[in-house]
PDB file of C-alpha atoms in Angstrom:
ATOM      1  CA  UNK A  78    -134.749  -0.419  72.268  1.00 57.00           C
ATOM      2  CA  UNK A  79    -134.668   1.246  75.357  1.00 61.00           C
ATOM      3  CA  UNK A  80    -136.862   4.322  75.943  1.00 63.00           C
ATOM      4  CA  UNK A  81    -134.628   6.905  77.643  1.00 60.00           C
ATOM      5  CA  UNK A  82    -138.117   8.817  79.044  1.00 59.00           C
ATOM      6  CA  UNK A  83    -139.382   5.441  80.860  1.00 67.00           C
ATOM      7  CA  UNK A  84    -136.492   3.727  80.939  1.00 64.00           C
ATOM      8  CA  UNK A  85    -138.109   0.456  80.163  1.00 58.00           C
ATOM      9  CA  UNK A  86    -136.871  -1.921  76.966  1.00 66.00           C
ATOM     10  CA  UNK A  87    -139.960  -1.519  74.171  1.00 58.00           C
ATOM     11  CA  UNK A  88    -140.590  -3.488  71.078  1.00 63.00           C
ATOM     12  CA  UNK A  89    -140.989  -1.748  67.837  1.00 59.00           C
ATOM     13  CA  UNK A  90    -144.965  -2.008  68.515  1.00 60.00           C
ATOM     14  CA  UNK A  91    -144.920  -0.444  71.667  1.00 63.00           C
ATOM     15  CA  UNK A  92    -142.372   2.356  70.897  1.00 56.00           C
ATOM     16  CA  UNK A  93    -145.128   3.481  68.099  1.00 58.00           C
ATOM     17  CA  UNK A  94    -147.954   2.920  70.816  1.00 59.00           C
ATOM     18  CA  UNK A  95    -147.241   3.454  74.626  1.00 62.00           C
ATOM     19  CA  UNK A  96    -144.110   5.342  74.392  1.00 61.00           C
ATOM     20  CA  UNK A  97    -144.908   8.585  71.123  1.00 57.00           C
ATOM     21  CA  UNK A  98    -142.286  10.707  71.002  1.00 58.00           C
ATOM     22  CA  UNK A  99    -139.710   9.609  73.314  1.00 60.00           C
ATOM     23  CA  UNK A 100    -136.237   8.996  72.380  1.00 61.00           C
ATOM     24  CA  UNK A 101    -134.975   5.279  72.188  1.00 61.00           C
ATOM     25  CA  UNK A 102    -131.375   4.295  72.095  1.00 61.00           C
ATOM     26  CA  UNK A 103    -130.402   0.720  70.773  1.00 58.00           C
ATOM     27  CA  UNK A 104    -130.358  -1.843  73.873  1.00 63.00           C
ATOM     28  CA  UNK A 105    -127.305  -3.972  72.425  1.00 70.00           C
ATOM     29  CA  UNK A 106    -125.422  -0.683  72.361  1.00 74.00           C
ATOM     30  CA  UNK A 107    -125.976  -0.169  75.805  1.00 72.00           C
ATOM     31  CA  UNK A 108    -125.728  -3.495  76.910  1.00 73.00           C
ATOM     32  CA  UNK A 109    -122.026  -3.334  75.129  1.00 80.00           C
ATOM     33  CA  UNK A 110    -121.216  -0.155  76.897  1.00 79.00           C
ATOM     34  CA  UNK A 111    -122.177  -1.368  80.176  1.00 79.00           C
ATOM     35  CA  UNK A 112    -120.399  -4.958  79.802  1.00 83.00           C
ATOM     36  CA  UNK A 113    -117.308  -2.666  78.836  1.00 89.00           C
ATOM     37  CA  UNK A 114    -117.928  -0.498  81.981  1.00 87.00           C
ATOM     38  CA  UNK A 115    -117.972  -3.820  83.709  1.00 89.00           C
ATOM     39  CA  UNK A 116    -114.543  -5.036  82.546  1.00 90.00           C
ATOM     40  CA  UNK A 117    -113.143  -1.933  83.340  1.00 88.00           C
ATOM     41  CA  UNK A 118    -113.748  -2.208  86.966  1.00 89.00           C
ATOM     42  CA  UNK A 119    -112.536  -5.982  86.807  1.00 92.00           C
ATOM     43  CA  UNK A 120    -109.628  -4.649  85.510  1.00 89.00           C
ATOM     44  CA  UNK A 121    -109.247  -1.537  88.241  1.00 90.00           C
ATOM     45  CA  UNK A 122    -109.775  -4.338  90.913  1.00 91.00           C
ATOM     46  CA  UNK A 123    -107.282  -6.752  89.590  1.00 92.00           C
ATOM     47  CA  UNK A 124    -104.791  -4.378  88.862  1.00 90.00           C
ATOM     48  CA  UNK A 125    -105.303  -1.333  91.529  1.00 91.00           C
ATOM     49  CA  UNK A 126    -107.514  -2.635  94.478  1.00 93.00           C
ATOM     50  CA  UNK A 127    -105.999  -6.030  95.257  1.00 93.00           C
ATOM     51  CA  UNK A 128    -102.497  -5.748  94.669  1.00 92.00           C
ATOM     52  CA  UNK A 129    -102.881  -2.230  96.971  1.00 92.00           C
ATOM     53  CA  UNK A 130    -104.469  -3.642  99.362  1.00 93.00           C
ATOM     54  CA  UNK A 131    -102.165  -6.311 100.269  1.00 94.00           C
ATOM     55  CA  UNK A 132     -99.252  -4.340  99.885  1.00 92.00           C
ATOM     56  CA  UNK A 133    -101.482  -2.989 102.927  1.00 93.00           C
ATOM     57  CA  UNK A 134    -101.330  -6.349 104.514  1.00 94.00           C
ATOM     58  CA  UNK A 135     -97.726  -6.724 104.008  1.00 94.00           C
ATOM     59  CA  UNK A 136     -96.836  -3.529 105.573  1.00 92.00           C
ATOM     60  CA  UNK A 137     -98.955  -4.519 108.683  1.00 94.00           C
ATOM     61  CA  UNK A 138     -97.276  -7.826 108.893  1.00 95.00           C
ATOM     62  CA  UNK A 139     -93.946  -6.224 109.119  1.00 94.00           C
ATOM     63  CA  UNK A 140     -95.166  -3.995 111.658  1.00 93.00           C
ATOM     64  CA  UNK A 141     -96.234  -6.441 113.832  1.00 94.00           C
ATOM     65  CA  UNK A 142     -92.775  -8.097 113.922  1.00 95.00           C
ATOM     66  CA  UNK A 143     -91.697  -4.911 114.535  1.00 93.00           C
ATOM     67  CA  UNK A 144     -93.798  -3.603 117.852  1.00 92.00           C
ATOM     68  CA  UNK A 145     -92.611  -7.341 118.706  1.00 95.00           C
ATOM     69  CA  UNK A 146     -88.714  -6.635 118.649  1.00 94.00           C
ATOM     70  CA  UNK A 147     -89.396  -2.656 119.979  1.00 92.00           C
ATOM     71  CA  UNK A 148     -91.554  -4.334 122.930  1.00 91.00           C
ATOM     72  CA  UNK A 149     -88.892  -7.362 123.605  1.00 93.00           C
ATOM     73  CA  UNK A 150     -86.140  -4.937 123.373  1.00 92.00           C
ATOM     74  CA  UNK A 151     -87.887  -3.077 125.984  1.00 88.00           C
ATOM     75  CA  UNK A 152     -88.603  -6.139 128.485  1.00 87.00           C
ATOM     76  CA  UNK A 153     -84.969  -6.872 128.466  1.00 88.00           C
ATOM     77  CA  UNK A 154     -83.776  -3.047 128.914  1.00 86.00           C
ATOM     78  CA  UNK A 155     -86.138  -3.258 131.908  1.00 80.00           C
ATOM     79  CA  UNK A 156     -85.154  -6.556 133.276  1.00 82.00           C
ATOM     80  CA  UNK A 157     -81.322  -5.490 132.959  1.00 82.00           C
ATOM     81  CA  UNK A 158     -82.257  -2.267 134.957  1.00 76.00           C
ATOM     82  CA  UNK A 159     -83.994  -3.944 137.701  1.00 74.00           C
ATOM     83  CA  UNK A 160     -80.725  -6.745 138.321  1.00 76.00           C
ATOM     84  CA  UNK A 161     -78.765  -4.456 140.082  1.00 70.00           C
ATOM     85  CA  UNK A 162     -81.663  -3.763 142.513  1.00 67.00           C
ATOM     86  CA  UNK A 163     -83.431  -6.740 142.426  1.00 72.00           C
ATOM     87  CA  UNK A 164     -84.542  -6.614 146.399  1.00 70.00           C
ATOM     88  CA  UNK A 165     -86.038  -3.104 145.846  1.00 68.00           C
ATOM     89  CA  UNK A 166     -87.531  -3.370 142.368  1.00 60.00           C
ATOM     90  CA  UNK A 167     -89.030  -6.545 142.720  1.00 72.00           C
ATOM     91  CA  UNK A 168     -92.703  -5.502 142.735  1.00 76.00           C
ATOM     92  CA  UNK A 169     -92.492  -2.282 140.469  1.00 75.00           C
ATOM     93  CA  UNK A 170     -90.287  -4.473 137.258  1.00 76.00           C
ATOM     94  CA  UNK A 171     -93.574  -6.479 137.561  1.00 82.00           C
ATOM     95  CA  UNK A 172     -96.153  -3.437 137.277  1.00 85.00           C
ATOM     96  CA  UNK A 173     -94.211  -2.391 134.275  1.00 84.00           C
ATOM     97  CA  UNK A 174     -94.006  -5.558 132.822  1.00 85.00           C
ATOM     98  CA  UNK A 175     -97.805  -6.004 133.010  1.00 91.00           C
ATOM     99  CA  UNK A 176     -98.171  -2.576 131.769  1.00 92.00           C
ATOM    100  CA  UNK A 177     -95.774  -3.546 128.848  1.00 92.00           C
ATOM    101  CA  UNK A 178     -97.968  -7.082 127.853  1.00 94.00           C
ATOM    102  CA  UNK A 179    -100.773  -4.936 128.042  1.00 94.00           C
ATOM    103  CA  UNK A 180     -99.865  -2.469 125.494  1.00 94.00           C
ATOM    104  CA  UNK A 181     -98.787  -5.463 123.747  1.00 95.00           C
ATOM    105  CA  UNK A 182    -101.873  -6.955 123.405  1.00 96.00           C
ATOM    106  CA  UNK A 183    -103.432  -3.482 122.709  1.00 95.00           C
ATOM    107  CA  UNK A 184    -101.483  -2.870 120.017  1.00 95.00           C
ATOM    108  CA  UNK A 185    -101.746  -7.139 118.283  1.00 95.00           C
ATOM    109  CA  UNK A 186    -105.238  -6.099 118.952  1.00 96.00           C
ATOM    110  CA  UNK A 187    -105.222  -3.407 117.067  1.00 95.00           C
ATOM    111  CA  UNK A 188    -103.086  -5.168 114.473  1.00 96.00           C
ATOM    112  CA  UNK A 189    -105.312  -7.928 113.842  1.00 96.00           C
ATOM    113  CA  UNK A 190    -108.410  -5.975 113.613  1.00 96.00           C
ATOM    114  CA  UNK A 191    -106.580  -4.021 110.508  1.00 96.00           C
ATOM    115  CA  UNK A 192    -105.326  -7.045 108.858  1.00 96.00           C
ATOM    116  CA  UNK A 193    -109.295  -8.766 109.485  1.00 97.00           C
ATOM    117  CA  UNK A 194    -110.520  -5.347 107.901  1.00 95.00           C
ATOM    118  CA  UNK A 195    -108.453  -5.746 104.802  1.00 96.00           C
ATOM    119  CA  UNK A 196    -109.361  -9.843 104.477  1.00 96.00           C
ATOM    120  CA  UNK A 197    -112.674  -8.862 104.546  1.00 96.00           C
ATOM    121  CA  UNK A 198    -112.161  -5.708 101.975  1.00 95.00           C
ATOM    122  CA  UNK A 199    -110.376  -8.300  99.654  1.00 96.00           C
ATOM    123  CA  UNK A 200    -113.724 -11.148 100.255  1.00 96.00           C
ATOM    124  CA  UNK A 201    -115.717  -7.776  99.047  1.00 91.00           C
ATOM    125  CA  UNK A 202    -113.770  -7.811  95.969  1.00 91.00           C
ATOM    126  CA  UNK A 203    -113.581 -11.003  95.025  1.00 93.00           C
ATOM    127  CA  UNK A 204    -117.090 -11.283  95.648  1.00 89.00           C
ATOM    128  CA  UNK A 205    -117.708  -8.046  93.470  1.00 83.00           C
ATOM    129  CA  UNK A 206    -115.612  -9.911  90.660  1.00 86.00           C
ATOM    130  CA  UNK A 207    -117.811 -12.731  90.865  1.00 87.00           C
ATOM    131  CA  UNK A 208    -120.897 -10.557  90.576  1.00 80.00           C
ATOM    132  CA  UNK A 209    -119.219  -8.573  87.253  1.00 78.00           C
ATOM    133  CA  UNK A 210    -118.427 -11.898  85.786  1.00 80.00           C
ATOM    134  CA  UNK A 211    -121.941 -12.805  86.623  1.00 76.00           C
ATOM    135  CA  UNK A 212    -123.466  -9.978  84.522  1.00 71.00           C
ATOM    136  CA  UNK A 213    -121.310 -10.395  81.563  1.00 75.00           C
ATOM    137  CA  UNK A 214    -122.806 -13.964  81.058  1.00 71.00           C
ATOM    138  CA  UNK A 215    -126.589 -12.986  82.059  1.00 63.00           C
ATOM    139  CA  UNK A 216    -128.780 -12.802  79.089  1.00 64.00           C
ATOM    140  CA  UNK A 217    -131.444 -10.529  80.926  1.00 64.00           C
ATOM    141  CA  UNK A 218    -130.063  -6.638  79.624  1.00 63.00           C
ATOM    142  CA  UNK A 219    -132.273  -4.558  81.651  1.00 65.00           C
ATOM    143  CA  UNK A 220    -131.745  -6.452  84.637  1.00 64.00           C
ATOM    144  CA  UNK A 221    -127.598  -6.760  83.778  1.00 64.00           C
ATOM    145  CA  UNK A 222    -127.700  -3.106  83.219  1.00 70.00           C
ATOM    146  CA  UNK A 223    -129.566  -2.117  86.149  1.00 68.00           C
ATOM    147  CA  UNK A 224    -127.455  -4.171  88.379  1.00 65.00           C
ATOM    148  CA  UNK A 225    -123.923  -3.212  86.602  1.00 66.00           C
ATOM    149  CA  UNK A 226    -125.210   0.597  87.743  1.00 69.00           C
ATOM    150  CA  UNK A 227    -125.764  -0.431  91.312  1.00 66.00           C
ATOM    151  CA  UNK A 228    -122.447  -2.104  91.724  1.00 63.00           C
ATOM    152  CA  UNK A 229    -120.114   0.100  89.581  1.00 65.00           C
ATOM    153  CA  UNK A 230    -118.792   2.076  92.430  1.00 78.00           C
ATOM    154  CA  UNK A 231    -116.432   0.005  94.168  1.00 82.00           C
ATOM    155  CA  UNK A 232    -115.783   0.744  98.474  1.00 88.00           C
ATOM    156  CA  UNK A 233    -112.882   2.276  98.800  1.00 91.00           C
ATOM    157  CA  UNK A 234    -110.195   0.932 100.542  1.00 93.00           C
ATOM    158  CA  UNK A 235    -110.334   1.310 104.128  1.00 93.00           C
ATOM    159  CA  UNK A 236    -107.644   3.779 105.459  1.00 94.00           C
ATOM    160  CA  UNK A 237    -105.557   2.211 108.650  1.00 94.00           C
ATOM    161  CA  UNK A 238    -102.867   3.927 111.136  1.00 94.00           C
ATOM    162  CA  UNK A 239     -99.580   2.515 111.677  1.00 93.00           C
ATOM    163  CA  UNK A 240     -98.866   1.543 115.488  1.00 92.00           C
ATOM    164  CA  UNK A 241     -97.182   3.565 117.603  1.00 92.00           C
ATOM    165  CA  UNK A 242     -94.351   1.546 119.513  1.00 92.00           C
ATOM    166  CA  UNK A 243     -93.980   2.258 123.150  1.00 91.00           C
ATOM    167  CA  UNK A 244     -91.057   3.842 124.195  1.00 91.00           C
ATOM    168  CA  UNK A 245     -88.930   2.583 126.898  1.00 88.00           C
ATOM    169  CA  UNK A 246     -87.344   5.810 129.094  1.00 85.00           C
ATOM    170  CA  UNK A 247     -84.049   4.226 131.285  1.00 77.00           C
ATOM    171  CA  UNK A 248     -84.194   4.998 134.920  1.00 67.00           C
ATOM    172  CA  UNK A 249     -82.017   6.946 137.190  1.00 58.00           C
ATOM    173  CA  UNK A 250     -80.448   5.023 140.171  1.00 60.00           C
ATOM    174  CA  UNK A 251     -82.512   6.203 143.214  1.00 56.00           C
ATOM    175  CA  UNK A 252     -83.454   4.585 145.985  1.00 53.00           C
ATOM    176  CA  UNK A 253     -86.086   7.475 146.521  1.00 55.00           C
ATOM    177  CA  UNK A 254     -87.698   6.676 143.582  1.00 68.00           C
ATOM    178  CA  UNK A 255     -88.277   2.752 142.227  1.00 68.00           C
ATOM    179  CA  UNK A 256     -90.596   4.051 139.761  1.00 72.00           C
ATOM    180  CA  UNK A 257     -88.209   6.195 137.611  1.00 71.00           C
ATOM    181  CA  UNK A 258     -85.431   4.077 138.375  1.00 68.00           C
ATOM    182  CA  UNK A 259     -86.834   1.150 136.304  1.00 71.00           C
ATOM    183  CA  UNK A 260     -87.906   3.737 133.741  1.00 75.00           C
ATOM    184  CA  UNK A 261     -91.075   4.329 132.238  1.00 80.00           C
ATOM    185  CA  UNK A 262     -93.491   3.066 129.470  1.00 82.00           C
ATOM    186  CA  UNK A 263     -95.598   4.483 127.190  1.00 84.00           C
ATOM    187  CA  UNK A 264     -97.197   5.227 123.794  1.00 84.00           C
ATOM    188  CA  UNK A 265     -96.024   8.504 123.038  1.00 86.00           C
ATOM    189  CA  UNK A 266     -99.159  11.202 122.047  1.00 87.00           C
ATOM    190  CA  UNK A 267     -98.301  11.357 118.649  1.00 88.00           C
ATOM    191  CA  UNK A 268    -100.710  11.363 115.994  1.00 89.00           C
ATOM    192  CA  UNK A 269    -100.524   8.113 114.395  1.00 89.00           C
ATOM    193  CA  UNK A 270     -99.987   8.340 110.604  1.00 89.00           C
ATOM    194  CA  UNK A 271    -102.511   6.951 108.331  1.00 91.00           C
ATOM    195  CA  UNK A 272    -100.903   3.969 105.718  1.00 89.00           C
ATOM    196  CA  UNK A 273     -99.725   5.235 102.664  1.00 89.00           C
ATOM    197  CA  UNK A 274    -102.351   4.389  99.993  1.00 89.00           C
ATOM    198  CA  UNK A 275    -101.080   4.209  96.595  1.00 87.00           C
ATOM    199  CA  UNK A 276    -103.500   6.896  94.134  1.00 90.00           C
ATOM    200  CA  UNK A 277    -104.959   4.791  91.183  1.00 84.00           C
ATOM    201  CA  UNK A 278    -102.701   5.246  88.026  1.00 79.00           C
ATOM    202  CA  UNK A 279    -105.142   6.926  85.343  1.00 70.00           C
ATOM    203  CA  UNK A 280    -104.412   7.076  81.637  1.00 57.00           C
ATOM    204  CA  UNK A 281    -105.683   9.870  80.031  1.00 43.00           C
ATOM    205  CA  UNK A 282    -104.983   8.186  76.606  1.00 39.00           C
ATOM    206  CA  UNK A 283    -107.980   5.507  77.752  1.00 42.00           C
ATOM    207  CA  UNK A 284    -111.412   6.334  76.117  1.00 37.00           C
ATOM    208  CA  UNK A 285    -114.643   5.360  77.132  1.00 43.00           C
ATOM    209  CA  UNK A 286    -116.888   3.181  75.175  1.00 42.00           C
ATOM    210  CA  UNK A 287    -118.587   5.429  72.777  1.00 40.00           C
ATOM    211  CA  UNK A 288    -122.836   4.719  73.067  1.00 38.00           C
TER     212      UNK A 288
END
Protein backbone atom coordinates (compact mmCIF):
# COMPACT_ATOMS: atom_id res chain seq x y z
CA UNK A 1 0.00 0.00 0.00
CA UNK A 2 1.03 3.33 -0.42
CA UNK A 3 0.11 5.97 2.18
CA UNK A 4 -1.09 9.02 0.22
CA UNK A 5 -0.29 11.37 3.62
CA UNK A 6 3.56 10.16 3.70
CA UNK A 7 3.84 8.96 0.57
CA UNK A 8 5.93 6.05 1.59
CA UNK A 9 4.89 2.13 0.64
CA UNK A 10 3.65 0.51 4.29
CA UNK A 11 2.99 -3.04 5.17
CA UNK A 12 -0.27 -4.00 6.65
CA UNK A 13 1.61 -3.72 10.23
CA UNK A 14 2.75 -0.42 9.80
CA UNK A 15 -0.40 1.09 8.15
CA UNK A 16 -2.21 -0.01 11.64
CA UNK A 17 0.91 1.45 13.59
CA UNK A 18 2.98 4.45 12.16
CA UNK A 19 0.61 5.66 9.64
CA UNK A 20 -3.51 5.78 11.82
CA UNK A 21 -5.79 7.24 9.81
CA UNK A 22 -4.28 8.02 6.60
CA UNK A 23 -5.60 6.93 3.38
CA UNK A 24 -3.70 4.09 1.44
CA UNK A 25 -4.24 3.31 -2.17
CA UNK A 26 -3.12 -0.20 -3.55
CA UNK A 27 0.68 0.06 -4.84
CA UNK A 28 0.12 -2.49 -7.87
CA UNK A 29 -2.65 -0.14 -8.95
CA UNK A 30 -0.43 2.60 -9.09
CA UNK A 31 2.42 0.93 -10.28
CA UNK A 32 -0.06 -0.17 -13.36
CA UNK A 33 -1.16 3.35 -13.86
CA UNK A 34 2.19 4.72 -13.94
CA UNK A 35 3.73 1.84 -16.31
CA UNK A 36 0.61 2.85 -18.55
CA UNK A 37 1.56 6.58 -18.21
CA UNK A 38 4.94 5.35 -19.26
CA UNK A 39 3.86 3.66 -22.52
CA UNK A 40 1.95 6.46 -23.37
CA UNK A 41 4.83 8.75 -23.67
CA UNK A 42 6.80 5.89 -25.59
CA UNK A 43 4.14 5.97 -27.78
CA UNK A 44 3.88 10.11 -28.10
CA UNK A 45 7.72 9.90 -28.79
CA UNK A 46 7.60 7.23 -31.38
CA UNK A 47 4.78 8.46 -33.08
CA UNK A 48 4.80 12.51 -32.55
CA UNK A 49 8.37 13.58 -31.39
CA UNK A 50 10.66 11.64 -33.73
CA UNK A 51 8.98 11.44 -36.86
CA UNK A 52 8.40 15.58 -36.27
CA UNK A 53 11.47 16.19 -35.60
CA UNK A 54 13.12 14.87 -38.57
CA UNK A 55 10.67 16.04 -40.83
CA UNK A 56 12.58 19.11 -39.11
CA UNK A 57 15.82 17.75 -40.33
CA UNK A 58 14.60 17.13 -43.72
CA UNK A 59 13.33 20.53 -44.24
CA UNK A 60 16.78 21.94 -43.14
CA UNK A 61 18.56 19.67 -45.49
CA UNK A 62 16.64 20.99 -48.36
CA UNK A 63 17.32 24.36 -47.31
CA UNK A 64 20.75 24.07 -47.30
CA UNK A 65 20.82 22.92 -50.96
CA UNK A 66 18.84 25.66 -51.45
CA UNK A 67 20.93 28.89 -49.93
CA UNK A 68 23.59 26.75 -52.04
CA UNK A 69 21.88 27.22 -55.58
CA UNK A 70 20.42 31.03 -54.39
CA UNK A 71 24.22 31.83 -53.36
CA UNK A 72 25.84 30.09 -56.69
CA UNK A 73 23.25 31.69 -58.74
CA UNK A 74 24.38 34.84 -57.28
CA UNK A 75 28.33 34.32 -57.81
CA UNK A 76 27.67 33.77 -61.42
CA UNK A 77 25.12 36.86 -61.84
CA UNK A 78 28.06 38.76 -60.32
CA UNK A 79 30.85 37.30 -62.26
CA UNK A 80 28.75 37.85 -65.61
CA UNK A 81 28.32 41.57 -64.49
CA UNK A 82 31.85 42.23 -63.81
CA UNK A 83 33.09 40.62 -67.65
CA UNK A 84 32.21 43.49 -69.43
CA UNK A 85 34.34 45.66 -67.08
CA UNK A 86 36.77 43.44 -66.01
CA UNK A 87 39.78 46.25 -65.83
CA UNK A 88 37.57 48.43 -63.54
CA UNK A 89 35.80 45.85 -61.38
CA UNK A 90 38.58 43.79 -60.71
CA UNK A 91 39.05 44.56 -57.00
CA UNK A 92 35.31 45.35 -56.01
CA UNK A 93 33.84 41.55 -57.84
CA UNK A 94 36.37 40.30 -55.21
CA UNK A 95 34.99 42.33 -52.05
CA UNK A 96 31.63 41.03 -52.99
CA UNK A 97 32.63 37.72 -53.53
CA UNK A 98 34.23 37.53 -50.06
CA UNK A 99 31.25 39.18 -48.70
CA UNK A 100 29.11 36.47 -50.52
CA UNK A 101 31.41 33.21 -48.96
CA UNK A 102 31.01 34.91 -45.88
CA UNK A 103 27.36 34.96 -45.65
CA UNK A 104 27.77 31.58 -46.91
CA UNK A 105 29.46 30.26 -44.22
CA UNK A 106 27.20 32.31 -41.84
CA UNK A 107 24.33 30.91 -42.95
CA UNK A 108 26.00 26.62 -43.22
CA UNK A 109 26.86 27.83 -39.83
CA UNK A 110 23.80 28.50 -38.85
CA UNK A 111 22.49 25.44 -40.66
CA UNK A 112 24.54 23.00 -38.99
CA UNK A 113 24.07 24.27 -35.58
CA UNK A 114 20.08 23.56 -36.20
CA UNK A 115 20.52 20.23 -37.66
CA UNK A 116 23.31 19.41 -34.39
CA UNK A 117 20.36 20.81 -32.14
CA UNK A 118 17.84 18.40 -33.49
CA UNK A 119 20.57 15.19 -33.42
CA UNK A 120 21.00 15.96 -30.08
CA UNK A 121 17.01 16.49 -29.32
CA UNK A 122 16.54 13.01 -31.04
CA UNK A 123 19.85 11.35 -28.60
CA UNK A 124 17.43 12.98 -25.71
CA UNK A 125 14.72 10.84 -26.88
CA UNK A 126 16.09 7.87 -27.52
CA UNK A 127 17.79 8.10 -24.38
CA UNK A 128 14.36 8.96 -22.62
CA UNK A 129 12.99 5.68 -24.37
CA UNK A 130 15.65 3.77 -22.92
CA UNK A 131 14.99 5.15 -19.46
CA UNK A 132 10.87 4.32 -19.88
CA UNK A 133 11.78 0.89 -21.01
CA UNK A 134 14.04 0.81 -18.05
CA UNK A 135 11.22 1.43 -15.52
CA UNK A 136 8.77 -0.91 -16.99
CA UNK A 137 11.21 -3.85 -16.21
CA UNK A 138 12.44 -2.45 -12.64
CA UNK A 139 10.94 -4.35 -9.84
CA UNK A 140 11.56 -1.43 -7.24
CA UNK A 141 7.69 0.51 -7.44
CA UNK A 142 8.43 3.42 -5.36
CA UNK A 143 11.56 4.08 -6.93
CA UNK A 144 9.88 3.27 -10.75
CA UNK A 145 7.15 5.54 -9.75
CA UNK A 146 9.11 8.27 -8.43
CA UNK A 147 11.34 8.30 -11.38
CA UNK A 148 8.38 7.78 -14.13
CA UNK A 149 7.09 11.34 -12.36
CA UNK A 150 10.40 13.04 -12.86
CA UNK A 151 10.75 12.10 -16.46
CA UNK A 152 7.11 12.23 -17.72
CA UNK A 153 7.38 15.62 -19.21
CA UNK A 154 9.20 15.30 -22.28
CA UNK A 155 11.50 18.79 -23.72
CA UNK A 156 9.83 20.13 -26.23
CA UNK A 157 11.08 20.34 -29.46
CA UNK A 158 13.35 23.07 -30.06
CA UNK A 159 11.83 25.78 -32.39
CA UNK A 160 14.41 26.82 -35.43
CA UNK A 161 14.18 29.77 -38.19
CA UNK A 162 14.46 29.11 -41.74
CA UNK A 163 17.51 31.02 -43.48
CA UNK A 164 17.13 33.94 -45.14
CA UNK A 165 18.89 33.77 -48.69
CA UNK A 166 20.83 36.78 -49.71
CA UNK A 167 19.62 38.65 -52.39
CA UNK A 168 21.65 39.59 -55.29
CA UNK A 169 20.57 43.44 -56.61
CA UNK A 170 22.10 43.78 -60.58
CA UNK A 171 24.16 46.84 -61.10
CA UNK A 172 23.78 49.81 -63.27
CA UNK A 173 26.61 50.45 -65.84
CA UNK A 174 28.59 53.40 -64.32
CA UNK A 175 31.85 54.12 -64.40
CA UNK A 176 31.16 56.60 -61.40
CA UNK A 177 30.14 54.00 -59.37
CA UNK A 178 31.94 50.22 -59.35
CA UNK A 179 30.11 49.47 -56.31
CA UNK A 180 26.48 49.56 -57.64
CA UNK A 181 27.53 48.54 -60.90
CA UNK A 182 28.44 44.99 -59.72
CA UNK A 183 25.31 45.11 -57.57
CA UNK A 184 24.87 44.52 -54.09
CA UNK A 185 24.53 41.70 -51.44
CA UNK A 186 22.68 41.18 -48.62
CA UNK A 187 20.34 39.39 -46.17
CA UNK A 188 17.31 41.26 -46.42
CA UNK A 189 15.84 42.55 -42.64
CA UNK A 190 13.12 40.33 -42.66
CA UNK A 191 12.03 38.52 -39.77
CA UNK A 192 12.98 35.05 -40.27
CA UNK A 193 10.04 32.62 -39.87
CA UNK A 194 10.16 30.05 -37.25
CA UNK A 195 9.80 26.09 -38.82
CA UNK A 196 6.49 24.92 -38.98
CA UNK A 197 6.01 22.47 -36.06
CA UNK A 198 3.38 20.01 -36.54
CA UNK A 199 0.68 20.28 -33.11
CA UNK A 200 0.46 16.73 -31.50
CA UNK A 201 -2.72 14.89 -32.84
CA UNK A 202 -4.92 14.28 -29.55
CA UNK A 203 -7.80 11.85 -29.38
CA UNK A 204 -10.34 12.78 -27.21
CA UNK A 205 -11.83 9.21 -27.46
CA UNK A 206 -8.36 8.04 -25.44
CA UNK A 207 -8.97 7.53 -21.63
CA UNK A 208 -6.63 7.52 -18.99
CA UNK A 209 -5.87 4.59 -16.88
CA UNK A 210 -8.47 4.59 -14.24
CA UNK A 211 -6.49 4.28 -10.42
Amino acid sequence: MLCEQCQVAVCSKCATQDHQRHTFRDLETIYTVKCAECLEEISKIQEYFLPTVQDLQKEIKMDAKEIKTIIDSIRTSMKTEAESLKSLVDIVTSDNIDEVNRMEKLISQMLKSQDLNYENYISYLHELVKKFHGYLSSTNLQKVISAISENSKIQPIPETTKPIPPEFTPGQYSKGDIAKLLGRVNIPTTKPDNRTIKPMETDSAQLKPSE
